[in-house]
Amino acid sequence: MVEPPKLSLCAHFSQVQDPRIDRTKQHPLLDIMIIAMCGVICGADDWVAIERFGQAKIDWFKTFLELPHGIPSHDTFGRVFGLLDPEQFQRSFLNWVQALAEVSLGQIVAIDGKMLRHSYDRALGKAAIYMVSAWASANRLVLGQLKVDEKSNEITAIPELLKLLLLKGCIVTIDAMGCQTEIVNLIVEQEADYVISLKGNQGTLHLDVQEAFAYAEETHFRNIAHQVQQTIDSNHGRVEIRRYTTISEPEFIAYLNPQGKWAGLRSIGKVEAERRLGEQVTLETRYFISSLTGNTLEFGQAVRGHWGIENCVHWVLDVAFREDDCRVRQGYAAQNFAVLRHIALNLLRQEKTAKCGIKNKRLMAAWDEKFLLKVLSGY
């Protein structure tokens, strides 16, 4: 049997325990997982498509997989991934990502959640599942993801995901849902920094920060340590003006952080975004707490970098992978299929030679086995 292509995938995912009883194991678990991964890379969005992809590529798969009974049926794929322990599958994913690329110091790691809209099952009373993901902006990698418990919310999943990640030296960005002292503590304990947006979900903190900026502006920031930076971007007739202001005055921070409730808090930030499209003008103001020193360049990069998870992960999963249309939902299958999509997205992102989008890369991988091998190799 020929060695599979760069067997970081095989080496890491071979550690996943087979949930089947021995008499039902007609197909090796690793064969099932590798065929599914390749199928999703090449455009398959459900178990039927994965089976048909496997049948079309059976001669190629025979060069490095066992396939004692050929390609598994779509029912087998669905049943196995419905039984597969999602925590083990997730752990193998995390180990593989850490081997694939090192997360560099100062990198922005964005944490955000996304609902898999068609993963619900009304007949069984199952709600659509919600996944919280971590995205490394510089490496353009999904670092990990975790399903939010049905009886809980995003707040409880974020700490669990943070515990799984290696964040030392990174800047973690989270929306207002993650503005919790436990989450801040976990980030600081990992020797990472944070930039977290504010809304009215944390007592009076949002209002206090607003008032701090209002007072500073009224006094023209006299004797108040602060920085201001403005950027102007234009594209297709749209002009976007962003003004970043940070305050790192110790007296302000001490007032906003009595008894050191917010670990590592060193600055607060304000972003004023003005968008002009023809005669239409929209204004938006957002406030943040941060462990950064108050450098507006660093603060602005973190705020802008957070939207990478929306544009480069959530939007791509919806458009190129049709995630919201996926009806996979048996057992643990929906969350395990989400991991398959993230594996595919990471590998397709790491392939740099094809100058096209993810959707077209999936087509190229399906058409050209040499290109698929290049994608699988992870470089």
Coordinates of C-alpha atoms in Angstrom, one line a residue:
M1 CA 0.0 0.0 0.0
V2 CA 1.4 3.4 -1.0
E3 CA 1.9 6.1 1.7
P4 CA -0.9 8.5 1.7
P5 CA -0.1 12.1 0.9
K6 CA 1.6 13.9 3.9
L7 CA 0.3 11.9 6.5
S8 CA -0.3 14.5 9.1
L9 CA -4.0 14.0 8.4
C10 CA -3.7 10.2 8.8
A11 CA -1.3 10.3 11.7
H12 CA -3.5 12.7 13.7
F13 CA -6.9 11.3 12.9
S14 CA -5.9 7.6 13.3
Q15 CA -6.1 8.3 17.0
V16 CA -9.9 8.7 16.9
Q17 CA -11.6 5.6 18.4
D18 CA -13.9 3.6 16.3
P19 CA -17.4 3.8 17.8
R20 CA -18.7 0.6 16.0
I21 CA -18.9 -2.9 17.4
D22 CA -16.5 -5.3 15.7
R23 CA -19.0 -7.3 13.6
T24 CA -20.1 -4.1 11.8
K25 CA -16.7 -2.9 10.8
Q26 CA -16.6 -3.7 7.1
H27 CA -14.6 -0.5 6.3
P28 CA -11.6 0.8 8.3
L29 CA -12.5 4.0 10.2
L30 CA -9.5 5.9 8.7
D31 CA -10.7 5.0 5.2
I32 CA -14.1 6.5 6.0
M33 CA -12.6 9.7 7.4
I34 CA -10.1 10.2 4.6
I35 CA -12.7 9.7 1.8
A36 CA -15.0 12.1 3.6
M37 CA -12.3 14.7 4.0
C38 CA -11.3 14.4 0.3
G39 CA -15.0 14.5 -0.8
V40 CA -15.7 17.7 1.1
I41 CA -12.5 19.3 -0.3
C42 CA -13.7 18.4 -3.8
G43 CA -17.3 19.8 -3.4
A44 CA -19.3 17.1 -1.7
D45 CA -21.8 18.6 0.7
D46 CA -23.6 15.5 2.0
W47 CA -23.1 11.8 2.5
V48 CA -24.6 10.8 -0.9
A49 CA -22.2 13.1 -2.7
I50 CA -19.2 11.8 -0.7
E51 CA -20.1 8.2 -1.6
R52 CA -20.4 9.1 -5.3
F53 CA -17.1 11.0 -5.2
G54 CA -15.5 7.9 -3.6
Q55 CA -16.9 5.7 -6.4
A56 CA -15.6 8.0 -9.0
K57 CA -12.1 8.1 -7.5
I58 CA -12.0 4.5 -6.3
D59 CA -8.9 3.6 -8.4
W60 CA -7.0 6.5 -6.9
F61 CA -8.1 5.7 -3.3
K62 CA -6.9 2.1 -3.8
T63 CA -3.3 3.4 -4.2
F64 CA -3.2 4.4 -0.5
L65 CA -6.3 3.2 1.4
E66 CA -7.2 -0.4 2.3
L67 CA -10.8 -0.5 1.0
P68 CA -11.4 -4.2 1.8
H69 CA -15.1 -3.8 0.7
G70 CA -14.8 -0.9 -1.7
I71 CA -16.2 2.5 -1.0
P72 CA -18.6 2.7 2.0
S73 CA -22.3 3.6 1.3
H74 CA -23.8 6.9 2.1
D75 CA -25.7 5.3 5.0
T76 CA -22.4 4.0 6.4
F77 CA -20.8 7.5 6.2
G78 CA -23.9 9.0 8.0
R79 CA -24.0 6.3 10.6
V80 CA -20.3 6.4 11.5
F81 CA -20.1 10.2 11.7
G82 CA -23.3 10.2 13.7
L83 CA -21.7 7.9 16.3
L84 CA -18.1 9.4 16.2
D85 CA -17.1 11.1 19.4
P86 CA -17.1 14.8 18.5
E87 CA -14.6 15.6 21.3
Q88 CA -12.1 13.1 20.0
F89 CA -12.6 14.3 16.4
Q90 CA -12.2 17.9 17.6
R91 CA -9.0 17.0 19.5
S92 CA -7.5 15.4 16.5
F93 CA -8.4 18.5 14.5
L94 CA -6.7 20.7 17.0
N95 CA -3.5 18.6 17.1
W96 CA -3.4 18.6 13.3
V97 CA -3.8 22.4 13.0
Q98 CA -1.1 22.9 15.6
A99 CA 1.2 20.7 13.5
L100 CA 0.2 22.4 10.3
A101 CA 1.2 25.9 11.2
E102 CA 2.6 27.8 14.2
V103 CA 0.5 30.7 15.4
S104 CA 2.9 33.6 15.5
L105 CA 3.3 36.2 18.3
G106 CA 1.0 39.2 18.0
Q107 CA -1.4 37.4 15.7
I108 CA -5.1 38.2 16.0
V109 CA -7.2 35.3 17.0
A110 CA -10.9 36.0 16.4
I111 CA -13.6 34.1 18.4
D112 CA -17.1 34.1 17.0
G113 CA -20.2 31.8 16.7
K114 CA -22.3 30.7 13.8
M115 CA -25.6 28.7 13.6
L116 CA -25.9 25.8 11.2
R117 CA -29.4 26.7 10.2
H118 CA -30.6 23.5 8.7
S119 CA -29.2 21.1 11.3
Y120 CA -32.5 21.2 13.3
D121 CA -34.8 18.2 13.4
R122 CA -38.4 19.1 14.4
A123 CA -39.5 15.5 14.6
L124 CA -36.9 14.8 17.3
G125 CA -37.2 18.2 18.9
K126 CA -33.6 19.1 18.1
A127 CA -32.7 22.8 17.6
A128 CA -30.2 23.9 15.0
I129 CA -26.7 23.6 16.4
Y130 CA -24.5 26.6 17.1
M131 CA -20.7 26.4 16.6
V132 CA -18.1 28.7 18.1
S133 CA -14.9 29.0 16.1
A134 CA -11.4 30.5 16.5
W135 CA -9.8 32.0 13.4
A136 CA -6.1 33.0 13.1
S137 CA -6.0 36.0 10.8
A138 CA -2.3 35.8 9.7
N139 CA -2.2 32.1 9.1
R140 CA -5.8 32.2 7.7
L141 CA -6.6 29.0 9.6
V142 CA -9.5 27.8 11.6
L143 CA -7.8 26.9 14.9
G144 CA -10.7 25.1 16.5
Q145 CA -14.4 25.0 17.0
L146 CA -16.8 23.8 19.6
K147 CA -20.6 23.1 19.6
V148 CA -22.6 25.2 22.0
D149 CA -24.7 23.1 24.3
E150 CA -28.4 23.2 23.4
K151 CA -29.4 24.3 26.9
S152 CA -26.6 26.9 27.1
N153 CA -25.3 29.7 24.9
E154 CA -22.2 31.1 23.3
I155 CA -20.9 32.5 26.6
T156 CA -20.3 29.0 28.1
A157 CA -18.7 27.6 24.9
I158 CA -16.1 30.3 24.5
P159 CA -14.2 29.5 27.8
E160 CA -14.1 25.8 26.8
L161 CA -12.7 26.6 23.4
L162 CA -10.1 29.0 24.8
K163 CA -8.9 26.2 27.1
L164 CA -8.2 24.0 24.0
L165 CA -6.1 26.7 22.2
L166 CA -2.5 27.8 22.4
L167 CA -2.8 31.6 22.6
K168 CA 0.5 32.8 24.2
G169 CA 1.5 36.1 22.6
C170 CA -1.7 36.4 20.5
I171 CA -4.4 39.1 20.6
V172 CA -7.8 37.5 21.1
T173 CA -10.8 39.5 19.8
I174 CA -14.4 38.7 20.8
D175 CA -17.7 40.4 20.3
A176 CA -19.8 41.7 23.2
M177 CA -21.2 38.3 24.0
G178 CA -17.7 37.4 25.3
C179 CA -17.4 40.3 27.6
Q180 CA -17.2 38.2 30.8
T181 CA -14.6 38.2 33.6
E182 CA -14.0 34.4 33.3
I183 CA -13.2 34.7 29.6
V184 CA -10.8 37.6 30.2
N185 CA -9.1 35.7 33.0
L186 CA -8.6 32.7 30.7
I187 CA -7.0 34.8 28.0
V188 CA -4.6 36.6 30.5
E189 CA -3.7 33.2 32.1
Q190 CA -2.6 32.1 28.6
E191 CA -0.3 35.1 28.4
A192 CA -2.4 36.6 25.6
D193 CA -3.9 40.0 25.1
Y194 CA -7.6 40.8 24.3
V195 CA -9.8 43.4 22.6
I196 CA -13.5 42.8 23.5
S197 CA -16.4 44.9 22.3
L198 CA -19.0 46.3 24.6
K199 CA -22.8 46.4 24.7
G200 CA -25.3 46.7 27.6
N201 CA -24.7 43.1 28.8
Q202 CA -22.1 43.8 31.4
G203 CA -23.7 46.0 34.0
T204 CA -22.8 49.6 33.6
L205 CA -19.4 49.0 32.0
H206 CA -20.6 50.0 28.5
L207 CA -22.2 53.3 29.8
D208 CA -19.1 54.0 32.0
V209 CA -16.8 53.7 29.0
Q210 CA -19.1 55.9 26.9
E211 CA -19.1 58.6 29.7
A212 CA -15.3 58.3 30.0
F213 CA -14.8 59.1 26.4
A214 CA -17.5 61.9 26.5
Y215 CA -15.6 63.6 29.5
A216 CA -12.2 63.2 27.7
E217 CA -13.6 64.8 24.5
E218 CA -15.2 67.7 26.4
T219 CA -11.9 68.5 28.0
H220 CA -10.0 68.0 24.8
F221 CA -8.1 65.1 26.4
R222 CA -6.2 67.5 28.6
N223 CA -3.7 65.5 30.8
I224 CA -5.3 62.3 29.6
A225 CA -3.1 59.6 28.0
H226 CA -4.6 58.8 24.7
Q227 CA -4.0 58.2 21.0
V228 CA -6.1 58.9 17.9
Q229 CA -5.8 57.5 14.4
Q230 CA -7.9 57.9 11.3
T231 CA -8.1 55.7 8.1
I232 CA -9.9 56.4 4.9
D233 CA -10.7 53.6 2.4
S234 CA -12.6 53.8 -0.9
N235 CA -13.8 51.1 -3.2
H236 CA -16.5 50.9 -5.9
G237 CA -17.8 54.3 -5.0
R238 CA -18.0 53.7 -1.3
V239 CA -15.9 55.7 1.1
E240 CA -15.2 54.3 4.7
I241 CA -13.7 56.6 7.3
R242 CA -12.7 55.0 10.6
R243 CA -11.5 57.0 13.6
Y244 CA -9.8 55.0 16.4
T245 CA -9.3 56.5 19.8
T246 CA -7.8 54.8 22.8
I247 CA -7.4 56.0 26.4
S248 CA -4.8 54.4 28.6
E249 CA -4.9 57.0 31.5
P250 CA -4.3 55.0 34.7
E251 CA -6.9 57.0 36.7
F252 CA -9.6 56.2 34.1
I253 CA -8.7 52.5 34.0
A254 CA -8.7 52.3 37.8
Y255 CA -12.1 53.9 38.0
L256 CA -13.5 51.5 35.3
N257 CA -11.8 48.5 36.9
P258 CA -12.4 48.5 40.7
Q259 CA -10.8 45.7 42.6
G260 CA -9.1 44.6 39.3
K261 CA -12.3 42.8 38.2
W262 CA -11.1 42.8 34.5
A263 CA -7.7 41.1 34.5
G264 CA -5.0 42.9 32.6
L265 CA -7.2 45.9 31.6
R266 CA -4.9 48.6 30.3
S267 CA -6.9 50.7 27.9
I268 CA -10.4 51.4 26.5
G269 CA -11.1 52.0 22.8
K270 CA -13.6 53.8 20.6
V271 CA -14.2 53.2 16.9
E272 CA -16.3 55.7 14.9
A273 CA -17.1 54.3 11.5
E274 CA -18.6 56.5 8.7
R275 CA -19.7 55.0 5.4
R276 CA -20.5 57.1 2.4
L277 CA -22.2 55.7 -0.7
G278 CA -23.5 58.5 -2.9
E279 CA -25.7 60.7 -0.9
Q280 CA -26.2 58.0 1.8
V281 CA -24.2 58.4 5.0
T282 CA -24.2 55.9 7.9
L283 CA -22.5 56.3 11.3
E284 CA -21.6 53.7 13.8
T285 CA -19.8 54.0 17.1
R286 CA -18.5 51.0 19.1
Y287 CA -16.6 50.8 22.4
F288 CA -14.0 48.2 23.6
I289 CA -12.0 47.1 26.6
S290 CA -8.5 45.9 26.0
S291 CA -5.3 44.7 27.6
L292 CA -3.2 46.4 24.9
T293 CA -1.2 49.5 25.9
G294 CA -3.4 51.9 23.9
N295 CA -1.4 52.0 20.7
T296 CA -4.1 52.9 18.1
L297 CA -2.3 51.1 15.2
E298 CA -2.4 47.8 17.2
F299 CA -5.9 48.4 18.4
G300 CA -7.2 49.2 14.9
Q301 CA -5.6 46.1 13.4
A302 CA -7.2 44.0 16.1
V303 CA -10.7 45.5 15.5
R304 CA -10.4 45.1 11.7
G305 CA -8.9 41.7 12.0
H306 CA -11.9 40.4 13.9
W307 CA -14.1 40.7 10.9
G308 CA -11.8 38.1 9.1
I309 CA -13.8 35.4 10.8
E310 CA -17.0 36.7 9.2
N311 CA -15.6 37.3 5.8
C312 CA -13.1 34.5 5.5
V313 CA -14.8 31.7 7.5
H314 CA -18.6 32.2 8.0
W315 CA -19.2 33.8 4.6
V316 CA -17.1 31.2 2.7
L317 CA -18.8 28.4 4.6
D318 CA -22.2 29.7 3.5
V319 CA -21.3 30.5 -0.1
A320 CA -18.6 28.0 -1.1
F321 CA -19.6 25.1 1.1
R322 CA -23.4 25.8 1.4
E323 CA -23.2 25.1 5.1
D324 CA -26.6 26.6 5.9
D325 CA -28.3 24.3 3.4
C326 CA -26.8 21.1 4.8
R327 CA -29.4 18.7 6.2
V328 CA -26.9 16.4 7.9
R329 CA -28.2 16.0 11.4
Q330 CA -28.1 12.3 12.6
G331 CA -26.5 12.0 16.1
Y332 CA -23.2 13.9 16.2
A333 CA -23.0 14.1 12.4
A334 CA -23.8 17.8 12.1
Q335 CA -20.9 18.9 14.3
N336 CA -18.5 16.4 12.9
F337 CA -19.4 17.5 9.3
A338 CA -18.7 21.1 10.5
V339 CA -15.2 19.9 11.4
L340 CA -14.8 18.2 7.9
R341 CA -15.7 21.6 6.4
H342 CA -13.1 23.4 8.5
I343 CA -10.4 20.8 7.6
A344 CA -11.2 21.4 3.9
L345 CA -11.2 25.2 4.3
N346 CA -7.8 25.1 6.1
L347 CA -6.2 22.9 3.4
L348 CA -7.7 24.9 0.6
R349 CA -6.5 28.1 2.2
Q350 CA -2.9 26.8 2.6
E351 CA -2.7 26.0 -1.1
K352 CA -1.1 29.1 -2.6
T353 CA -0.5 28.3 -6.3
A354 CA -4.0 28.5 -7.6
K355 CA -5.0 32.1 -7.9
C356 CA -8.8 31.6 -7.5
G357 CA -11.4 31.5 -4.8
I358 CA -12.3 28.5 -2.5
K359 CA -15.2 27.4 -4.6
N360 CA -13.1 27.1 -7.8
K361 CA -10.3 25.4 -5.8
R362 CA -12.8 22.8 -4.8
L363 CA -13.6 22.2 -8.4
M364 CA -10.0 22.0 -9.4
A365 CA -9.3 19.4 -6.7
A366 CA -12.2 17.3 -8.0
W367 CA -10.9 17.5 -11.6
D368 CA -7.2 17.1 -11.0
E369 CA -5.8 14.4 -8.6
K370 CA -2.4 16.1 -8.7
F371 CA -3.9 19.3 -7.4
L372 CA -5.9 17.4 -4.8
L373 CA -2.6 15.8 -3.6
K374 CA -1.1 19.3 -3.4
V375 CA -4.0 20.4 -1.3
L376 CA -3.8 17.4 1.0
S377 CA -0.1 18.0 1.6
G378 CA -0.9 21.2 3.4
Y379 CA 1.7 23.5 1.8

